[in-house]
Short mmCIF file of C-alpha atoms in Angstrom, two decimals:
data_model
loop_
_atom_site.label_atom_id
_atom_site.label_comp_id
_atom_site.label_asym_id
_atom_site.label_seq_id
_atom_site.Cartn_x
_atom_site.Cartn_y
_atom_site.Cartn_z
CA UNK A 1 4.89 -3.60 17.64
CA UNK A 2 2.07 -5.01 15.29
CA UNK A 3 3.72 -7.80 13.12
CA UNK A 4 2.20 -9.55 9.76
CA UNK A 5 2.98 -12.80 8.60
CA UNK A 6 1.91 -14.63 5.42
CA UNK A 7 1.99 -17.76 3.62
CA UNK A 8 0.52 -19.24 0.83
CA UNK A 9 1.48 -21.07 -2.88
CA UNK A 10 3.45 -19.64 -4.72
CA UNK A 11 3.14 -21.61 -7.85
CA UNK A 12 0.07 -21.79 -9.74
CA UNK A 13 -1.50 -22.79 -12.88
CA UNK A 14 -3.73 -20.83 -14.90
CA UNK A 15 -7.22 -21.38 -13.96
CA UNK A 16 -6.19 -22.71 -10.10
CA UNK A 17 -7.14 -20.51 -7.21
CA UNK A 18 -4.70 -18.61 -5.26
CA UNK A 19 -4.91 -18.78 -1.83
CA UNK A 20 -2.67 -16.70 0.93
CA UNK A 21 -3.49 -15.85 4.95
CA UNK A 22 -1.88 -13.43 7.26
CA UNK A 23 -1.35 -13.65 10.81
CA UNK A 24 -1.37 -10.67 12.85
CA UNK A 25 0.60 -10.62 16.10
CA UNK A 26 0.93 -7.87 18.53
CA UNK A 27 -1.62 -5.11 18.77
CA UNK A 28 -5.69 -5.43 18.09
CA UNK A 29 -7.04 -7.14 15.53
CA UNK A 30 -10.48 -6.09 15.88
CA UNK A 31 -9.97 -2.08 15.57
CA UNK A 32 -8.91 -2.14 12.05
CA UNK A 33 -9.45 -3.45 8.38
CA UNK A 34 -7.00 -5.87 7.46
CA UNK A 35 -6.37 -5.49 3.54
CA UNK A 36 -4.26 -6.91 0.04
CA UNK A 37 -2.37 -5.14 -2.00
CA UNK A 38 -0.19 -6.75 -4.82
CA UNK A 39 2.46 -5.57 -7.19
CA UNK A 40 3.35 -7.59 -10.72
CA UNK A 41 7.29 -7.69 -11.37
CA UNK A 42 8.64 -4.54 -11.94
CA UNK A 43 5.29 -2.54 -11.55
CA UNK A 44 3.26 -0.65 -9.06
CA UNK A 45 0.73 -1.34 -6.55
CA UNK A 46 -2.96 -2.25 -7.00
CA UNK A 47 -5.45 -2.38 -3.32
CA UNK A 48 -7.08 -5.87 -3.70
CA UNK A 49 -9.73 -5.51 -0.67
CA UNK A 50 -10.07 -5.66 2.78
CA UNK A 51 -12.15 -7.26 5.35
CA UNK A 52 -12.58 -6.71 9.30
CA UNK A 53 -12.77 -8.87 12.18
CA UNK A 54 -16.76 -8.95 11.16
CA UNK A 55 -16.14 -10.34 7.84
CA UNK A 56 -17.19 -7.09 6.44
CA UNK A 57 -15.23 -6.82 3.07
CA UNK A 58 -14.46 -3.92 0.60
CA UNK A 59 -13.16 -5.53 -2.53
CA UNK A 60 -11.63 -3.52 -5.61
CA UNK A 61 -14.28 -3.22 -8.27
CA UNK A 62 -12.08 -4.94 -11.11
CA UNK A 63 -11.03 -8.10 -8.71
CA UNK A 64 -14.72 -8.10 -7.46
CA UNK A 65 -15.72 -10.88 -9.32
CA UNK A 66 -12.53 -13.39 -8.58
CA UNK A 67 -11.51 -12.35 -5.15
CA UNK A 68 -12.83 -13.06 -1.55
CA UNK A 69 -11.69 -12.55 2.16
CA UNK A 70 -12.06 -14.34 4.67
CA UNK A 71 -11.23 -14.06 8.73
CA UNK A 72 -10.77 -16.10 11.76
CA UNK A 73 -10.40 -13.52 14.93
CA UNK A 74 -9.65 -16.58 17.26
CA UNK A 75 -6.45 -16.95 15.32
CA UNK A 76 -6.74 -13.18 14.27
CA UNK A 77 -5.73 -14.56 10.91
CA UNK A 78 -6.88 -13.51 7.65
CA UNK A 79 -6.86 -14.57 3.76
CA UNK A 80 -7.22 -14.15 0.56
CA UNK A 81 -8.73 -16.17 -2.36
CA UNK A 82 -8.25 -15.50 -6.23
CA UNK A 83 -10.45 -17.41 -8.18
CA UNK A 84 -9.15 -18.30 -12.17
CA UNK A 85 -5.78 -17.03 -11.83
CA UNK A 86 -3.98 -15.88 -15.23
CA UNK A 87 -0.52 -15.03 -16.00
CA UNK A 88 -1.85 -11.85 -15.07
CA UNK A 89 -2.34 -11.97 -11.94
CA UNK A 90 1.63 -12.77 -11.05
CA UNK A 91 3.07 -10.44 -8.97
CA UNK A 92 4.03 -10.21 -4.83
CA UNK A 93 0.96 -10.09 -3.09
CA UNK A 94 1.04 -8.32 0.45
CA UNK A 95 -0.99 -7.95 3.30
CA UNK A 96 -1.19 -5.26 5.43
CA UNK A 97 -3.22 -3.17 8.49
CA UNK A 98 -5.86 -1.27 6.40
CA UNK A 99 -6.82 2.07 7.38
CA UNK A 100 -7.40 5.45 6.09
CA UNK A 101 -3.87 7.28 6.79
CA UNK A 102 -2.45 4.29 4.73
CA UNK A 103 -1.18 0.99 5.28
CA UNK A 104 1.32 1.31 8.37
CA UNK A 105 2.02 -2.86 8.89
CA UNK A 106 2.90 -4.82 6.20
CA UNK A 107 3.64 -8.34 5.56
CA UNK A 108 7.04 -9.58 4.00
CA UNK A 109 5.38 -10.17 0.56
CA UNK A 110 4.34 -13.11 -1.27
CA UNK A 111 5.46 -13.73 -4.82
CA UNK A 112 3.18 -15.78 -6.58
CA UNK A 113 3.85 -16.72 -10.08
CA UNK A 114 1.12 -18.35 -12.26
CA UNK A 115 2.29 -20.30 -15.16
CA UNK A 116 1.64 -23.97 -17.08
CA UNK B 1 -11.83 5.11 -9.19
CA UNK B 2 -10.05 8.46 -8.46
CA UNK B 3 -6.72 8.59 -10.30
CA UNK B 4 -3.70 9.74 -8.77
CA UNK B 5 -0.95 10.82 -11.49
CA UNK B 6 2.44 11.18 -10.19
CA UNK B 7 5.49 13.36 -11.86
CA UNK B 8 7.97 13.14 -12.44
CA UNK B 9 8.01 8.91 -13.23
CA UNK B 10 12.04 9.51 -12.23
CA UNK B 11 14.17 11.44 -11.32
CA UNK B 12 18.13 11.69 -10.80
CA UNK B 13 19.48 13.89 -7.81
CA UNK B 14 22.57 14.64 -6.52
CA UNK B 15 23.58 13.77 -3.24
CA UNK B 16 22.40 16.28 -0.87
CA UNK B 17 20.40 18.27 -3.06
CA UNK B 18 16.60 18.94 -2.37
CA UNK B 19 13.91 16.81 -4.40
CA UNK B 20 10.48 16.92 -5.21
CA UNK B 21 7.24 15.16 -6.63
CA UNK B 22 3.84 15.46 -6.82
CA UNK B 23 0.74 13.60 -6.84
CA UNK B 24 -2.49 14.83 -8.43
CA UNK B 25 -6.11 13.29 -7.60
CA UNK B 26 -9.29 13.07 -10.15
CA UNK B 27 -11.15 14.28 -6.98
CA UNK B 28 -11.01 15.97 -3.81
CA UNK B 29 -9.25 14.15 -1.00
CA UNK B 30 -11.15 15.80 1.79
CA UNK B 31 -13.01 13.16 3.95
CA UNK B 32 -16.27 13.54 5.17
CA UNK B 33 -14.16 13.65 8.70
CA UNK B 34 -12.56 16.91 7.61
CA UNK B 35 -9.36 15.39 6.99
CA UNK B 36 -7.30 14.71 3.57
CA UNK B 37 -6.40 10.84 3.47
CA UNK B 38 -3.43 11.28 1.18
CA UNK B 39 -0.45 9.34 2.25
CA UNK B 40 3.41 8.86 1.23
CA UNK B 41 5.64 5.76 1.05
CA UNK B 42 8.86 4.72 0.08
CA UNK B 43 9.45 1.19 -1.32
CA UNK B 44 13.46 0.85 -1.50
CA UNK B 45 14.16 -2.29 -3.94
CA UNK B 46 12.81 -6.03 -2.58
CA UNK B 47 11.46 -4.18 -0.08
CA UNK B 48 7.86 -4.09 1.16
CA UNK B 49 6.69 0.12 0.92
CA UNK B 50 6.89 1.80 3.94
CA UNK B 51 4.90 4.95 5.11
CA UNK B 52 6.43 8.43 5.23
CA UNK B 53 4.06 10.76 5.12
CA UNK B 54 -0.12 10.57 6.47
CA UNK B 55 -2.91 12.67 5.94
CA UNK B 56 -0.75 14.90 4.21
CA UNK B 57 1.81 16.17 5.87
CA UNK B 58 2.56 14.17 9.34
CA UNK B 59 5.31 12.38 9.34
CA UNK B 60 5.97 9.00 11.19
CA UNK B 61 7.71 7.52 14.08
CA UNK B 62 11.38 7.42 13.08
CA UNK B 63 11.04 9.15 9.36
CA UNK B 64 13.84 11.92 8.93
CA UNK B 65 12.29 15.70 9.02
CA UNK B 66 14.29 15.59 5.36
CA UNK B 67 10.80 14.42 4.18
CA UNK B 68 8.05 16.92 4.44
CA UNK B 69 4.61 16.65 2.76
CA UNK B 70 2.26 19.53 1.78
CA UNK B 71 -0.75 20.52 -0.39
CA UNK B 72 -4.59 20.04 -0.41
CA UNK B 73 -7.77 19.16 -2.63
CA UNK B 74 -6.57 17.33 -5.48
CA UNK B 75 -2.60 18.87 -5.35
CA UNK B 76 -0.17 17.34 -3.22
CA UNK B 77 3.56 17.50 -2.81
CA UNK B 78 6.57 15.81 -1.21
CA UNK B 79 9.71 17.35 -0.60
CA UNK B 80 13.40 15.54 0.97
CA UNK B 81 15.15 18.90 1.64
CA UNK B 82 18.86 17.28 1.07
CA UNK B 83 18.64 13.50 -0.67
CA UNK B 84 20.73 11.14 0.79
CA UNK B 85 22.18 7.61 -0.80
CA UNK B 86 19.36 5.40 1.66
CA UNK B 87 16.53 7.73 -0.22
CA UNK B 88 17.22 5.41 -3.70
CA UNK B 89 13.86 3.93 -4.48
CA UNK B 90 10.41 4.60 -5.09
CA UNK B 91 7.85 6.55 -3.68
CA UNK B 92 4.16 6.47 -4.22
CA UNK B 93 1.03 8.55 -3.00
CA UNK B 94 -1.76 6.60 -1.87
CA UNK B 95 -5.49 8.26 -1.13
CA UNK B 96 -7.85 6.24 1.57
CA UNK B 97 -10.54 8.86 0.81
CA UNK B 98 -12.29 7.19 -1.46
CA UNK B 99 -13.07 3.47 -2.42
CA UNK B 100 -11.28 1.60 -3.99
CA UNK B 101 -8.29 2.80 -2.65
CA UNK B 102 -5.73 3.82 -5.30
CA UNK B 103 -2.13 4.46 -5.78
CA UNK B 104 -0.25 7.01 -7.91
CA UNK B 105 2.24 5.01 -10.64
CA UNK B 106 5.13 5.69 -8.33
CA UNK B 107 8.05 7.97 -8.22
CA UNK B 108 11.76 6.36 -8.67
CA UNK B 109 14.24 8.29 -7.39
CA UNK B 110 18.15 8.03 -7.89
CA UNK B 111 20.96 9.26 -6.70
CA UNK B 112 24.02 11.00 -8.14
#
């Protein structure tokens, strides 16, 4: 059974970058896109990106500009980075196995909260 | 970015009673593969979503054969045939067709 675990700050300041990874465990890590999705308080869900074990990303048009994925197959890890948060950007951020049919494997969820 | 509109945004059901939703795309869903990436999940509260439904209308490991999915193009549909008290949450259509990927707003559903 594939499992994802994350990590990351959950506290920022405007203007700081937000940083998360996810470690994959069970399964292959090089078959697949590994993606973000996050979801403010109370709202619905908004794809981030995702990257392979290349470092081949697909990032969402409107985060294009902020965001970037990284990977490390020898620790078949992945992250994200978010550039000049705002308050806007709160919400629980979640990883997850990236593919066509849907997300099937998801991390537990990250809340991260930006405020001064 | 293809929009997918949900309806209803809620709905109330009494226990055992069928319910149903749809999810409408700005564009066709059919993949150059042939196949319709439109998928279903359920997110019950504080919980990450899970997956129902894929490419349509199969349903995963371990998901009751309450939930059924149906429809093509840009018209999709997912039925639970008799709602029970662990269906309380919300349930959104995804499409992995296109790039970006996008969601639908979500569907809550409650129970009576």
């Amino acid at each position: 059974q594939v499992h994802l675990q994350q990590w990351g700050a959950g506290l920022l300041k405007p203007s700081e970058t937000l940083s998360l990874t996810c470690a994959v465990y069970n399964g292959s890590f090089s078959n697949y896109y590994w993606g973000w999705i996050r979801q403010p308080p109370g709202k619905g869900l908004e794809w981030i990106g995702e990257i392979n074990y290349a470092g081949s990303t697909n990032y969402s048009p409107s985060l294009r500009s902020r965001v970037s994925m990284s990977v490390d197959t020898s620790k078949k890890q992945f992250s994200l980075n978010m550039r000049s948060v705002t308050a806007a950007d709160t919400a629980v951020y979640y990883c997850a196995r990236a593919i066509l049919t849907g997300p099937d494997y998801w991390g537990q969820g990250t809340l991260v909260t930006v405020s001064s | 970015d293809v929009v997918m509109t949900q309806s209803p945004l809620s709905l109330s059901v009494t226990l055992g009673q069928p319910a149903s939703m749809t999810c409408r795309s700005s564009q066709s869903l059919v993949y150059s593969d042939g196949n319709t990436y439109l998928n279903w999940f359920q997110q019950r509260p504080g919980q990450p979503p899970r997956r129902l439904i894929y490419k349509v209308s199969d349903r995963d490991s371990g998901v009751p054969d309450r939930f059924s999915g149906s429809g093509s193009g840009t018209d999709f549909t997912l039925k639970i045939s008799r709602v029970e008290a662990e269906d309380v949450g919300v349930y959104y259509c995804i499409q992995g067709t296109h790039w970006p990927r996008t969601f639908g707003q979500g569907t809550k559903v409650e129970v009576k």
